[in-house]
Amino acid sequence: MQNSFYHNNASRLASDYQKLVFENVHASWKRFWPVAEDTAKPPCVLDVGAGSGRDALWFAENGCEVYAVEPAEALRGIGKRHTQAKEVVWLDDSLPELKKVISLGIRFDYILLSAVWMHIPPSERERTFRKLSNLLAPNGKLIITLRHGDFDDGRKNHGVSAEEIEQFAKERALHVCLKTELSSDAMGRSSVQWQTVVLNLPDDGSGDLTKVRHIIVNDSKSATYKLALLRTLVRIADAHPGAVLDRTDGKVALPQGLVALYWIRQFKRLIDIEIDGIQGIQQNSNTSKGLGFVKEDGWHKLRHLSADDLAVGALFTGEDAKALQKTLSATLATIKSGPVKFIYQGPKDNHLFEMVAPTQKRKLLSSLFIDSEFLASFGTFVLDESLWDCLRLYSSWIEPLVVNQWVTEMKRFENNRLRNINLQTYYDCLIWVDKDHDTREVRKKVDALRQCGTEIQSVWSGTKLREQYHVDHCLPFAYWPNNDRWNLLPTTTAENLNKKDRVPKSKRLSSSKDRILDWWQAAWQTEQEQTRFFDEAVLSLPNLPPQCRNFEDVFEAMGLQIKGVKSRLLVGEW
């Protein structure tokens, strides 16, 4: 970190630093400056590379509790004298270790690295960022100012980029609040420009986001099971508000069958894929250990099915039905002995999740619909209501982090390294649903109705569909990947391209109601088709009774879901 230069040139550097004022140097992130309230705990600030104490003094004068880190002894001495009128704690510490800071056991509301990052060698930056992110309090801010431009006095600039910071933030589950454009140097150096990045550790006020982040980023993992369970619950929370069986005493109960089904769906591509003649992508650190839920009489008999075939509302008969039930049971046993057992907070017996067996022993069915009753027959999966709400509200933030961490874990497993699996292959195997899979089914229905003489209109305008048309995801797939029948609507090409990834405004939805109901009633007429349509709707949409068989009720619930998705994910309106 070139400490000797700063020690030997402390007086000159301090004089230069003090010519500038905090308000000007850090004006770009003014809206994030700490505000101390008389009744509140003062914001806790860590100033890393505090130099002469200019910024540390400003924080202290504005009611903050300040810890200043400066490894250069002479510069630290000047900083102490400059801030002696205020209670600033000075520490002789340095990046990337920050041993003395970490030993304090303090989490900081603000961590400032002003003109420091360019001194950190690239090989140490990932470790440095990890240490800093772990020192943030919930809702804490990490502020990094980046110097673009070399030195002319012998110091080394290792080169910086905001994109590097953004990638580290993605890996450590931080949110980028601000990335400024390049600005001129306050000291008038034409070869130097500055940029500021402000990052935030999200907090929902309950501490549940902290729990989730710990599971994703910090929890020890010998396999991908913890991530798989978390993603399963995130997908259910986001996509299936109707799946909740009970919500009392601060707890939420879900059908265990749905948890198992979604577990299987996300592993299906990972395990069944064949790469260079070898099947599957390794999912744990033990190359000789198999996966507990992959068995000959279950999983292996379902290899002919795709992940998207394992859908709510699907009909299974004969050997497929038996194999599915055995796979679901084996999956639940794996979840119970693995992630449910090893995800806890504090004492090892303080588990975040509970699995409750069904009151009656299940019988093996020879045919079945994947509906609410079937999924609930495997028992209930229980978690705190606040954690459930957190997963639902922050699903769009949590799921990409889980997927990225899952890919990171798989890349480090020995067999995967030796096979040199392409990065995109990992991500392709973790997609949730195939966007085109079920739209093809809707197109087949349109074609069949046309052959019977039925005129198909756009649900949005009533325009007769031409040979070329689009199938619209009413709730856009880009924000809320869902291929349920109620969400797939025929429309003209021009309308769908104009709609883009937006939800319909309330007025547009209301004026299209009759056409949407007419489409549903025309397209889904048989008992099997309606069973699937309504089973999907009951689990995906809010406030529908389990035995709903009314298209108008589904339409009203769809309107509520549009409002919820728009609010949670900040989706634009059309």
Coordinates of C-alpha atoms in Angstrom, one line a residue, residues 35 45 48 211 247 335 344 453 460 487 515 542:
V35 CA -27.4 12.6 9.3
V45 CA -18.2 5.6 10.3
V48 CA -10.0 3.8 5.6
K211 CA -29.9 -14.0 7.3
R247 CA -50.2 -18.1 8.2
I335 CA -33.7 -31.5 2.2
Y344 CA -29.5 -22.2 11.5
G453 CA -63.4 -21.9 -37.8
W460 CA -55.8 -6.0 -26.1
N487 CA -50.6 -15.4 -18.3
R515 CA -61.7 -10.5 -24.7
P542 CA -53.4 -14.1 -4.6

